[in-house]
Amino acid sequence: MHVARWFVLAVIVGGTFAPVRARAQNTSTKDSSNTGVAPLQRQVTLAMHDVTVVSAIQAIDQQANLRLSYTDRLPHLDKHISIAVTNMPAGDALTKVLAGTGIVMRVTDKGRITLVRQERRAENDASPDTVPGELWGRVTDSVTSKPLAGAIVSMAGTKFTTTSNDSGYYWLNPVPSGVATVVTRMLGFRAITRVVAVIGGRQNREDFKLEMEMSRLQEVITTATGPKRKLELGNDITIINVDSIAQTEPVQNITDILETRVPGLTVQRTSGAPGDPSRLRFRGVHSALADNDPILIVDGIRVYAAQSAARSSNLTNLGDASGFPAPSPIDQIDPNSIQTIEVLKGPSAATLYGSDAANGVIVITTKHGRAGPTTWTSHVEYGVTTQPGKYPLGYFRWGHPLGSGGEQQQYCALRNQLCILDSVSRFQLLNDPEYSIIGTGNRKATTLGVSGGNQSITYNLSGSYSDDIGLVKLPPYEIGLYQTTVGTAPPDWMRRPQDYESWSTQAGLTMKISPTANVTINSSLSRDNQQRSTLEGEIPALMGMYVDTLTKTYLQSSGSYFQTNTGVFGDFYRRVTDQATTFTNGVTLNWQARSWLTLNADAGMNSIDRQDGNILPRDVAPSGTDTSGAVTLGRGSSLVRNVDVRGTATAPLPFGFRLQTSLGANYTSTSTADLTIGGTNIPIGTTSVSGAGQISSPQESEIDLTTFGWYIEPTISHDRLWISTGLRLDGGSTFGNQAKLPLFPKISVSYLISDESWFPFKKLFTTLRLRGAYGQAGVQPGVGDRLRLFNQQQVWLDSGFTTTTNLNTLGNTQLRPERSKEFEGGFDTDLFSDRVTIGFSGYNQTRYDALINVPVPPSVYGNYITSVEENVGVINNKGFELTLGFVPIRSDLITWNTQVSLSRNSNKVLSLAPGVTPFFDPTGTERVVAGYPLFGRWARPIIGYQDVNKDGIIESSEVQVGDSLVYMGSTEPDITASFGEQFSLFRGRISVSMMFQYQGGLTQLNQMAQTDQIFSEALNDPHAPLGQQAAVAAMGLTTYGEMQTVNTLRFNSFSIGYAFSNSTAHLFRAQALSIALQGTNLALFTNYRGKDPNVNAYGSGNGLADTGQLPQPRSWQVRVSATY
Amino acid sequence: MYMTNSRTLIRMACALILGASFACSPSDLVSNAQLPPNVPDPSTTKTPAGALSAYYGTLTLFNLAFAGRSNGGQTSAVAVSGLISDELQAKEIGGPAGVSDQFMLMDGRTLPEYSSPQLESTAGAQGSIQLYDDLEATRGQANEARGLIGDYGTANMKELSGHLYAIQGVAETMLAEMFCSGVPLSTVDYNGNYTLRPGSSTQDILTHAVALFDSALTLAPDSQRVVALASVGKGRALLGLNDYAGAANAVAAVPDGFQYLETYPGSDIATTSGSQQATQSFAVVNSVFGGWELIASDKEGLNGLDFRSSGDPRTSQTAVGTTDHGVTVYHPDKYDQSGGGSVVLADWEEARLIEAEAALKAGDLNTWLGKLNHLRESAISPALPDTTDPGTPDARVNLTFRERAFWLYLTAHRQGDLRRLIRQYGRSQGVVFPAGLYRGSKGSYGSDVNFPPPALERVANPQYTGCLGRGA
């Protein structure tokens, strides 16, 4: 009956099936005079080698004064054993000694402990004359002595289990008399297993003082079916305590927090502009579609987090130099409002999140306050940002025509035999303060928070503000030129265009609405303003521009030739803004309906309102470009609505097992609606389409996407073993009407083997857990991908406007979601008294039915239909993740903590459907080929070169380029590692931390090498290696020479902090006061020949290439934190 | 009391939520997803009105391909053909980024085939790609529209289908004349299934075009406009196939005065309509971009004709500005600077020119000269003086092609004619196309006489392996 209890969960909300109820009496009258230590709890220490069982029994009896009674006819008393225990409860020691002898303990009616044969005890227990007893006691925090409510107390191997009430008391009544093993556990505390004696007809008291569990395995994780200890899950789920990190390390957004702390994560950064987004990829790239983004859950509410959708660019993207990506919605969440972040990296962990979750799930829990006095916290910070390192130099050969007197100075190409070299200039405008547009930026930020509460209500309110001014600036000489030509000084946004300003507020409130139910309400409101201009788009041009200072001519490289410009800058007149206002509201209901039944419901919404602008004011650009002005406005909104309901029932099973089953349903609806409209010939001083001389065609986009799923998760557990299974059935509005609803199963096993009595390496391993998990999850197709759609519009034809229809998409009614299957196995262990912690996970994830945009060649329908989406691929990612924590020194004076993580991922397209041949992705730089990584880089190889004419110069005609493409490398790194050191000195008064990050195996396409080839060393220095010359000479034929497999080691962050003494803090009326100096991106060691291999040009999709984007800046900041 | 009420409320809420949730099925809630309001309902195409709009869609695509496009996209057939030949020149680099480079590559006849779109894009060699896309899309949409008309068309469905065949025939003729041998003619059917094809030779494409014109003539015998268009198109294709007699026969019934025009709204109408800006953009003089992006040529590259300096009213030009580099920009008077007006796609003049060339080939010099002079007397006012027989075979060919160049000036015929001079009259490209030094320091004209399909064709169509030949 117990096993089937979950089955009636859905219909018996107010059921009365609880077989074992916790008594809810008024406990204040209950007490006991038995305050001494129970005999079986008295501690013994033994170190006996090769002694008889009876000798060991006598030793225990003597030390604990048990006054045992037994006869010498008991079996195996003369068996030889060895035992070594230190300060172990006598009951436990006896259990250890008697293991395998057939002897068990029995408690007489008078409370005496006797040793009897096992079969005799069974007879005794089964006897109808046996008088049952009562076991009761109190569960408290070992440090604070506060009562712990909700602790689970169970008798191992029996059906008897209960939970402690609000005062910490528990009762098990009636229970069989005798010796029993009682296990008490509670999330966040170390479980206690104790042998106790239950005397029939009596109230036997056993109190439990639980120690706060510091082990990583005891950390509580928010799963799809509610909180669980990490220990119980078969997956490696990364938990980040943001609150503590933010106090000591430089973090500005969630990406910063995740980047070096989640093994298996690759961050694809778009540029170093403030607020510029990054894409997160867990365990490689799985889908050929643009969307490899994880989903984001905040306090149980799904929020909009697309990083690769088309609308992740600025809504006014005109497809030109002013087309910037918009800030990531993930980074718009204030990190100061976050308590923890949990990362589920693959489908084996994310199965129950359904058909969107195969790319991983990021679960954020915000602060809700803790019971206690009101606490105010605040911090202020100020910092400066600079450009790290120098840009690579360009070369310019000066010479004169053969036969002339040298007065005609001109560019003297290396291959030009008619030109006599006079000198070689080395230059780089971006390293020249007079011309460079890269200067110094700054950042300021502040937060204020208050939290507190009591047993009935806890709360947290916080707010933050930050403002980042980017590096890009208009150089003084250009400001002067502008004043001369336009007649006024350039506006501030033109001088310092990069600005990212953000403010946010967050409130979290948890109320107890009944003794068994609470409600949590979360609400946050934030606004982000980003400003850019086309000035930063000049960086690639400046990288390859030579200024002849004598003649003031400006020569810009354009591949194999250069052109003469009229000035340094092409355009810095267009201002691009993005404003996002985010409102998230959620409510969570938790109800402990019965001791064995909990019901939960989450409901919420997340709304983002976007207001973007792309403005070229009238009369700010010099003549020759558009002086009449232009404006494009984008208005967009996203709305995510989310309801999740679930129930969890618990029932005991025979042999100490327990069954916990969760059943739930989840509904998520995401709607986006965008509208852009533009105007030209605008009035002076306006930034609106109103009054514009001409209005351009508005562009409208609206997408509704819905998923609904059921899930069930039965878990069988023992003290050391957890076996969890699960199933989710999903429907999605994007599935083709001929596709079956996907069913996603999972199973996970977690085994705390170190707690086994027979485990032989207890001295070495504090804990050792083995785990394994298998699961499936999906990724939905695009919203309209299944549909064959048409464009209908009014078009001028012959003499007037006519409605026309053209094919827009081919559609595919067979589309179904991608299905990812993942196996993950590994272990977690704490060694040497927790000084060393190791976590290891190996995984093998295969994505079936991978959605691939199969290119449709233009001979079918021009560029109006360029692809059709098909479920054609099988893509595999496998690898491992290793985390190592080491505490070499742990003392009051100094604590030294080392954290290392290493992950390796191997990506491969296993197969494509029959008839699907290798193809390029739409960006044309990457290729999908079975047997090779998804979107690997390919190029026609340089198979040889020879200086045929013996002039010491390799020309394109002297380079042999292969006809067939060869694989060059992956667009994702295959090895990532981070290495962190933390020092805490003088009882935490001084703290120092630093973090390094390594990436290896990424193959980058350095497009700047081609764009700037005319000024390259190879084309200007006759001493340049021939191989280098060949690579450049062949650039018109192949990208071979532009591709480079890159390894990078980045000194990611450094922080040194000082906590002032209490007396000093009190001077400022604070309870605590600290100051820290923090730096990020402090050094980069790489073999990359370009500037920075970890930025790319694309705001969406999987395309990665270095097109001269602004690299990540270096920053130094001072942070002062105070608690009141 | 408080607790009892709370519990009751919680129980009721939970029961309601759970009950509602589990009573639903995932498929119930999501299988009937609504189309976004901005997405046209596909079912609306399967109506007579939908079929008609698909027909208009085909005409619109071809309208774009022939001479349309918005600012900065002067890659129509008229512009592209004019650039690679001696009708138009590209302005120097200095305009909006990416605009001038591709025109210079076309103008300078340096048009290599690229193995990847990335290389192609980096090289700025995208000038002809939009034309290729528009012409191929015209083919695909014609097929689509014919399918809809067949199922949902009204009484004049045959005429509409015939018109579509004629338009598709013209599109394929242009693909043959302007692109290399080996353009693939892939197909997409009415249900959205597509079939990839390998490259077809120039001859094969022209032969296919003739078949399309024949279909048009069969389906729309009562439509004078369609019949005349198909006749001129067929004559043009047969001329390319070296079938002069067949060409003359095809156009014999085209009456004097016939014109099939592609019309374009002026920039005022196009930009305020809120709809597609299909202006005759190669002709627009736009202040935003500092003037006309192209320059009407005169004696370009040693071999170019004296379009301006001859003073011929058919090719007169007006200076409309100066480039950043001091070069005078000339605009063809034939077209309005607003981009509005008509461009001749096929007319009786072309029909008579085909007949003249066929007569010359047949050795009937009287008919040849008579046809040429008939045009000079009748097709323009005031009439042009008669021309005379220059006396030698080569000179007669030169005269024929000069007359074609002047009558068909900037109508996307010139490139095909120059290729025919090489292919069918044995001239070398060095004496036909613009040649010699290109813009002084920029080097020399290249040797290309046609455009390769875009690199995307190579990487996305496994049956296509590149041009079969880059010669004329």
mmCIF file of N, CA, C and O in Angstrom, chain A residues 513 515 591 645 695 700-702 710 732 787-788 790 793-796 798 801-802 804-806 857-859 861-864 920 1010 1039, chain B residues 2 10-11 17 24 35-38 40 53 56-57 60 69 118 122 130 133-134 136 141 144 186 190 263 265 271 273 275-276 457 459:
data_model
loop_
_atom_site.group_PDB
_atom_site.id
_atom_site.type_symbol
_atom_site.label_atom_id
_atom_site.label_comp_id
_atom_site.label_asym_id
_atom_site.label_seq_id
_atom_site.Cartn_x
_atom_site.Cartn_y
_atom_site.Cartn_z
ATOM 1 N N ILE A 513 2.079 30.892 6.085
ATOM 2 C CA ILE A 513 0.648 31.183 6.151
ATOM 3 C C ILE A 513 -0.108 30.151 6.967
ATOM 4 O O ILE A 513 -1.282 30.307 7.244
ATOM 5 N N PRO A 515 0.943 26.531 9.796
ATOM 6 C CA PRO A 515 2.085 25.770 10.321
ATOM 7 C C PRO A 515 2.736 24.885 9.284
ATOM 8 O O PRO A 515 3.888 24.497 9.418
ATOM 9 N N TRP A 591 3.390 23.555 0.514
ATOM 10 C CA TRP A 591 2.464 23.082 1.538
ATOM 11 C C TRP A 591 2.801 21.648 1.910
ATOM 12 O O TRP A 591 2.810 20.762 1.056
ATOM 13 N N VAL A 645 3.217 23.005 -11.279
ATOM 14 C CA VAL A 645 2.612 22.426 -10.076
ATOM 15 C C VAL A 645 3.155 21.018 -9.905
ATOM 16 O O VAL A 645 3.419 20.313 -10.884
ATOM 17 N N ILE A 695 9.297 57.953 -44.483
ATOM 18 C CA ILE A 695 9.158 56.843 -43.533
ATOM 19 C C ILE A 695 9.440 55.556 -44.291
ATOM 20 O O ILE A 695 8.877 55.312 -45.359
ATOM 21 N N GLU A 700 7.761 43.986 -38.753
ATOM 22 C CA GLU A 700 7.046 43.469 -37.595
ATOM 23 C C GLU A 700 7.370 42.002 -37.424
ATOM 24 O O GLU A 700 7.484 41.253 -38.397
ATOM 25 N N SER A 701 7.513 41.591 -36.200
ATOM 26 C CA SER A 701 7.751 40.183 -35.926
ATOM 27 C C SER A 701 7.029 39.806 -34.651
ATOM 28 O O SER A 701 7.068 40.532 -33.657
ATOM 29 N N GLU A 702 6.347 38.707 -34.693
ATOM 30 C CA GLU A 702 5.640 38.256 -33.491
ATOM 31 C C GLU A 702 5.743 36.745 -33.418
ATOM 32 O O GLU A 702 5.466 36.051 -34.393
ATOM 33 N N TRP A 710 4.024 16.963 -18.757
ATOM 34 C CA TRP A 710 3.826 16.239 -17.507
ATOM 35 C C TRP A 710 5.145 15.581 -17.133
ATOM 36 O O TRP A 710 5.883 15.140 -18.006
ATOM 37 N N GLY A 732 4.713 20.725 -27.803
ATOM 38 C CA GLY A 732 5.241 22.049 -28.123
ATOM 39 C C GLY A 732 4.578 22.600 -29.361
ATOM 40 O O GLY A 732 4.266 21.861 -30.295
ATOM 41 N N LEU A 787 6.347 25.312 -40.983
ATOM 42 C CA LEU A 787 5.334 25.868 -41.871
ATOM 43 C C LEU A 787 5.918 26.303 -43.208
ATOM 44 O O LEU A 787 7.017 26.859 -43.274
ATOM 45 N N ARG A 788 5.184 26.049 -44.233
ATOM 46 C CA ARG A 788 5.522 26.605 -45.543
ATOM 47 C C ARG A 788 4.830 27.956 -45.634
ATOM 48 O O ARG A 788 3.601 28.036 -45.684
ATOM 49 N N PHE A 790 4.542 32.236 -46.793
ATOM 50 C CA PHE A 790 4.606 33.102 -47.963
ATOM 51 C C PHE A 790 4.753 34.545 -47.520
ATOM 52 O O PHE A 790 4.347 34.926 -46.430
ATOM 53 N N GLN A 793 2.680 41.120 -49.944
ATOM 54 C CA GLN A 793 2.886 42.544 -49.779
ATOM 55 C C GLN A 793 2.323 43.310 -50.975
ATOM 56 O O GLN A 793 2.027 42.728 -52.017
ATOM 57 N N GLN A 794 2.183 44.582 -50.751
ATOM 58 C CA GLN A 794 1.723 45.480 -51.808
ATOM 59 C C GLN A 794 2.948 45.975 -52.564
ATOM 60 O O GLN A 794 3.832 46.601 -51.980
ATOM 61 N N VAL A 795 2.995 45.693 -53.809
ATOM 62 C CA VAL A 795 4.174 46.029 -54.611
ATOM 63 C C VAL A 795 3.741 46.777 -55.861
ATOM 64 O O VAL A 795 2.715 46.464 -56.468
ATOM 65 N N TRP A 796 4.549 47.751 -56.227
ATOM 66 C CA TRP A 796 4.287 48.489 -57.460
ATOM 67 C C TRP A 796 4.524 47.562 -58.654
ATOM 68 O O TRP A 796 5.577 46.946 -58.774
ATOM 69 N N ASP A 798 3.588 47.606 -62.911
ATOM 70 C CA ASP A 798 3.044 48.270 -64.092
ATOM 71 C C ASP A 798 2.621 49.704 -63.767
ATOM 72 O O ASP A 798 3.369 50.633 -63.989
ATOM 73 N N PHE A 801 -0.179 49.662 -57.335
ATOM 74 C CA PHE A 801 0.196 48.657 -56.348
ATOM 75 C C PHE A 801 -0.703 47.427 -56.462
ATOM 76 O O PHE A 801 -1.910 47.528 -56.657
ATOM 77 N N THR A 802 -0.083 46.281 -56.307
ATOM 78 C CA THR A 802 -0.775 45.006 -56.449
ATOM 79 C C THR A 802 -0.338 44.090 -55.317
ATOM 80 O O THR A 802 0.813 44.145 -54.875
ATOM 81 N N THR A 804 1.043 40.888 -53.986
ATOM 82 C CA THR A 804 1.850 39.801 -54.541
ATOM 83 C C THR A 804 2.146 38.777 -53.457
ATOM 84 O O THR A 804 2.167 39.098 -52.269
ATOM 85 N N THR A 805 2.360 37.567 -53.903
ATOM 86 C CA THR A 805 2.733 36.494 -52.984
ATOM 87 C C THR A 805 3.998 35.835 -53.491
ATOM 88 O O THR A 805 4.101 35.512 -54.674
ATOM 89 N N ASN A 806 4.936 35.661 -52.586
ATOM 90 C CA ASN A 806 6.153 34.915 -52.910
ATOM 91 C C ASN A 806 6.397 33.886 -51.832
ATOM 92 O O ASN A 806 5.978 34.045 -50.686
ATOM 93 N N PRO A 857 20.407 25.813 -52.230
ATOM 94 C CA PRO A 857 21.211 26.650 -53.129
ATOM 95 C C PRO A 857 20.346 27.678 -53.830
ATOM 96 O O PRO A 857 19.130 27.489 -54.005
ATOM 97 N N PRO A 858 20.949 28.760 -54.261
ATOM 98 C CA PRO A 858 20.163 29.832 -54.889
ATOM 99 C C PRO A 858 19.514 29.417 -56.203
ATOM 100 O O PRO A 858 18.601 30.093 -56.659
ATOM 101 N N SER A 859 19.953 28.300 -56.789
ATOM 102 C CA SER A 859 19.322 27.881 -58.043
ATOM 103 C C SER A 859 17.903 27.397 -57.811
ATOM 104 O O SER A 859 17.151 27.189 -58.759
ATOM 105 N N TYR A 861 15.583 29.002 -55.405
ATOM 106 C CA TYR A 861 14.692 30.151 -55.246
ATOM 107 C C TYR A 861 15.496 31.388 -54.846
ATOM 108 O O TYR A 861 15.115 32.147 -53.973
ATOM 109 N N GLY A 862 16.662 31.523 -55.452
ATOM 110 C CA GLY A 862 17.490 32.689 -55.166
ATOM 111 C C GLY A 862 17.889 32.756 -53.708
ATOM 112 O O GLY A 862 18.045 31.733 -53.040
ATOM 113 N N ASN A 863 18.045 33.964 -53.242
ATOM 114 C CA ASN A 863 18.382 34.122 -51.830
ATOM 115 C C ASN A 863 17.139 34.357 -50.980
ATOM 116 O O ASN A 863 17.238 34.756 -49.827
ATOM 117 N N TYR A 864 15.995 34.097 -51.538
ATOM 118 C CA TYR A 864 14.756 34.274 -50.772
ATOM 119 C C TYR A 864 14.490 33.051 -49.902
ATOM 120 O O TYR A 864 13.796 33.135 -48.897
ATOM 121 N N PHE A 920 28.327 24.185 -45.779
ATOM 122 C CA PHE A 920 28.760 25.294 -44.948
ATOM 123 C C PHE A 920 27.571 25.848 -44.178
ATOM 124 O O PHE A 920 26.432 25.722 -44.616
ATOM 125 N N GLN A 1010 43.576 38.844 -43.388
ATOM 126 C CA GLN A 1010 43.325 39.010 -44.809
ATOM 127 C C GLN A 1010 43.047 40.472 -45.158
ATOM 128 O O GLN A 1010 43.586 41.002 -46.123
ATOM 129 N N THR A 1039 41.394 30.415 -47.108
ATOM 130 C CA THR A 1039 41.497 31.014 -45.773
ATOM 131 C C THR A 1039 42.492 30.254 -44.898
ATOM 132 O O THR A 1039 42.588 30.516 -43.703
ATOM 133 N N TYR B 2 -8.353 30.884 11.687
ATOM 134 C CA TYR B 2 -7.467 31.389 10.634
ATOM 135 C C TYR B 2 -6.784 30.229 9.921
ATOM 136 O O TYR B 2 -6.726 30.163 8.695
ATOM 137 N N ILE B 10 -5.917 26.672 0.700
ATOM 138 C CA ILE B 10 -4.757 26.037 0.057
ATOM 139 C C ILE B 10 -5.188 24.739 -0.616
ATOM 140 O O ILE B 10 -4.824 24.452 -1.752
ATOM 141 N N ARG B 11 -5.985 23.947 0.126
ATOM 142 C CA ARG B 11 -6.417 22.679 -0.467
ATOM 143 C C ARG B 11 -7.218 22.911 -1.740
ATOM 144 O O ARG B 11 -7.019 22.237 -2.740
ATOM 145 N N ILE B 17 -5.658 23.541 -9.177
ATOM 146 C CA ILE B 17 -4.502 23.603 -10.077
ATOM 147 C C ILE B 17 -4.115 22.209 -10.545
ATOM 148 O O ILE B 17 -3.916 21.952 -11.733
ATOM 149 N N CYS B 24 -5.389 18.068 -18.487
ATOM 150 C CA CYS B 24 -4.957 18.495 -19.811
ATOM 151 C C CYS B 24 -3.947 17.509 -20.376
ATOM 152 O O CYS B 24 -3.257 16.823 -19.653
ATOM 153 N N LEU B 35 -0.975 31.003 -35.789
ATOM 154 C CA LEU B 35 0.077 31.708 -36.507
ATOM 155 C C LEU B 35 0.185 33.118 -35.958
ATOM 156 O O LEU B 35 -0.820 33.720 -35.601
ATOM 157 N N PRO B 36 1.399 33.639 -35.882
ATOM 158 C CA PRO B 36 1.518 35.051 -35.492
ATOM 159 C C PRO B 36 0.757 35.924 -36.488
ATOM 160 O O PRO B 36 0.649 35.582 -37.671
ATOM 161 N N PRO B 37 0.229 37.035 -36.024
ATOM 162 C CA PRO B 37 -0.594 37.865 -36.901
ATOM 163 C C PRO B 37 0.160 38.437 -38.083
ATOM 164 O O PRO B 37 -0.441 38.789 -39.091
ATOM 165 N N ASN B 38 1.482 38.544 -37.964
ATOM 166 C CA ASN B 38 2.230 39.134 -39.073
ATOM 167 C C ASN B 38 2.637 38.089 -40.120
ATOM 168 O O ASN B 38 3.315 38.406 -41.083
ATOM 169 N N PRO B 40 1.420 35.668 -43.009
ATOM 170 C CA PRO B 40 0.246 35.372 -43.825
ATOM 171 C C PRO B 40 -0.150 33.901 -43.706
ATOM 172 O O PRO B 40 0.708 33.017 -43.705
ATOM 173 N N SER B 53 -2.189 36.385 -56.955
ATOM 174 C CA SER B 53 -1.112 37.130 -56.299
ATOM 175 C C SER B 53 0.225 36.413 -56.468
ATOM 176 O O SER B 53 1.280 37.057 -56.519
ATOM 177 N N TYR B 56 1.411 37.553 -59.776
ATOM 178 C CA TYR B 56 2.007 38.885 -59.662
ATOM 179 C C TYR B 56 3.356 38.815 -58.946
ATOM 180 O O TYR B 56 4.258 39.604 -59.228
ATOM 181 N N GLY B 57 3.457 37.889 -58.021
ATOM 182 C CA GLY B 57 4.732 37.725 -57.329
ATOM 183 C C GLY B 57 5.855 37.397 -58.297
ATOM 184 O O GLY B 57 6.984 37.888 -58.161
ATOM 185 N N THR B 60 6.827 40.451 -60.177
ATOM 186 C CA THR B 60 7.566 41.389 -59.327
ATOM 187 C C THR B 60 9.029 40.972 -59.184
ATOM 188 O O THR B 60 9.927 41.809 -59.236
ATOM 189 N N ARG B 69 15.682 47.534 -57.739
ATOM 190 C CA ARG B 69 16.423 47.422 -56.485
ATOM 191 C C ARG B 69 16.493 48.772 -55.824
ATOM 192 O O ARG B 69 16.449 49.807 -56.485
ATOM 193 N N GLN B 118 32.497 32.949 -47.866
ATOM 194 C CA GLN B 118 33.319 33.840 -47.049
ATOM 195 C C GLN B 118 34.387 34.532 -47.892
ATOM 196 O O GLN B 118 34.600 35.735 -47.803
ATOM 197 N N THR B 122 34.589 38.447 -48.624
ATOM 198 C CA THR B 122 35.777 39.211 -48.270
ATOM 199 C C THR B 122 36.335 39.950 -49.472
ATOM 200 O O THR B 122 36.810 41.078 -49.377
ATOM 201 N N GLN B 130 23.100 39.147 -56.537
ATOM 202 C CA GLN B 130 21.691 39.476 -56.378
ATOM 203 C C GLN B 130 20.938 39.244 -57.677
ATOM 204 O O GLN B 130 19.796 38.793 -57.675
ATOM 205 N N ASP B 133 20.346 35.584 -57.938
ATOM 206 C CA ASP B 133 19.279 35.195 -57.002
ATOM 207 C C ASP B 133 17.915 35.588 -57.546
ATOM 208 O O ASP B 133 16.959 34.797 -57.489
ATOM 209 N N ASP B 134 17.801 36.793 -58.058
ATOM 210 C CA ASP B 134 16.497 37.259 -58.548
ATOM 211 C C ASP B 134 16.038 36.466 -59.767
ATOM 212 O O ASP B 134 14.850 36.138 -59.901
ATOM 213 N N GLU B 136 16.936 33.359 -60.583
ATOM 214 C CA GLU B 136 16.586 31.995 -60.173
ATOM 215 C C GLU B 136 15.279 31.983 -59.384
ATOM 216 O O GLU B 136 14.460 31.070 -59.536
ATOM 217 N N GLN B 141 9.474 30.905 -58.613
ATOM 218 C CA GLN B 141 8.146 31.449 -58.338
ATOM 219 C C GLN B 141 7.212 31.223 -59.531
ATOM 220 O O GLN B 141 6.003 31.008 -59.354
ATOM 221 N N GLU B 144 5.901 27.823 -59.096
ATOM 222 C CA GLU B 144 4.961 27.828 -57.970
ATOM 223 C C GLU B 144 3.626 28.418 -58.407
ATOM 224 O O GLU B 144 2.559 27.856 -58.149
ATOM 225 N N SER B 186 17.864 24.308 -60.976
ATOM 226 C CA SER B 186 17.142 23.504 -59.981
ATOM 227 C C SER B 186 15.673 23.904 -59.987
ATOM 228 O O SER B 186 15.307 24.968 -60.504
ATOM 229 N N TYR B 190 5.261 22.740 -56.627
ATOM 230 C CA TYR B 190 4.100 23.358 -56.014
ATOM 231 C C TYR B 190 3.985 23.013 -54.525
ATOM 232 O O TYR B 190 3.523 23.798 -53.702
ATOM 233 N N THR B 263 7.945 48.564 -65.779
ATOM 234 C CA THR B 263 7.810 49.921 -65.241
ATOM 235 C C THR B 263 8.200 49.965 -63.775
ATOM 236 O O THR B 263 8.079 48.976 -63.044
ATOM 237 N N PRO B 265 8.192 52.620 -60.235
ATOM 238 C CA PRO B 265 7.729 53.875 -59.645
ATOM 239 C C PRO B 265 8.920 54.791 -59.411
ATOM 240 O O PRO B 265 10.035 54.328 -59.198
ATOM 241 N N THR B 271 9.229 55.249 -51.998
ATOM 242 C CA THR B 271 9.632 55.392 -50.609
ATOM 243 C C THR B 271 8.505 55.833 -49.699
ATOM 244 O O THR B 271 8.641 55.757 -48.495
ATOM 245 N N SER B 273 5.346 54.628 -50.194
ATOM 246 C CA SER B 273 4.256 53.664 -50.302
ATOM 247 C C SER B 273 4.202 52.736 -49.119
ATOM 248 O O SER B 273 3.189 52.122 -48.851
ATOM 249 N N SER B 275 5.829 50.097 -49.134
ATOM 250 C CA SER B 275 6.003 48.776 -49.717
ATOM 251 C C SER B 275 7.371 48.677 -50.367
ATOM 252 O O SER B 275 8.225 49.533 -50.207
ATOM 253 N N GLN B 276 7.514 47.636 -51.123
ATOM 254 C CA GLN B 276 8.810 47.350 -51.727
ATOM 255 C C GLN B 276 9.290 48.490 -52.617
ATOM 256 O O GLN B 276 8.551 48.999 -53.443
ATOM 257 N N GLU B 457 26.157 28.515 -54.241
ATOM 258 C CA GLU B 457 25.655 27.454 -55.128
ATOM 259 C C GLU B 457 26.591 26.256 -55.076
ATOM 260 O O GLU B 457 26.159 25.102 -55.004
ATOM 261 N N VAL B 459 28.626 25.380 -52.614
ATOM 262 C CA VAL B 459 28.687 24.670 -51.334
ATOM 263 C C VAL B 459 27.345 24.076 -50.932
ATOM 264 O O VAL B 459 27.290 23.180 -50.095
#
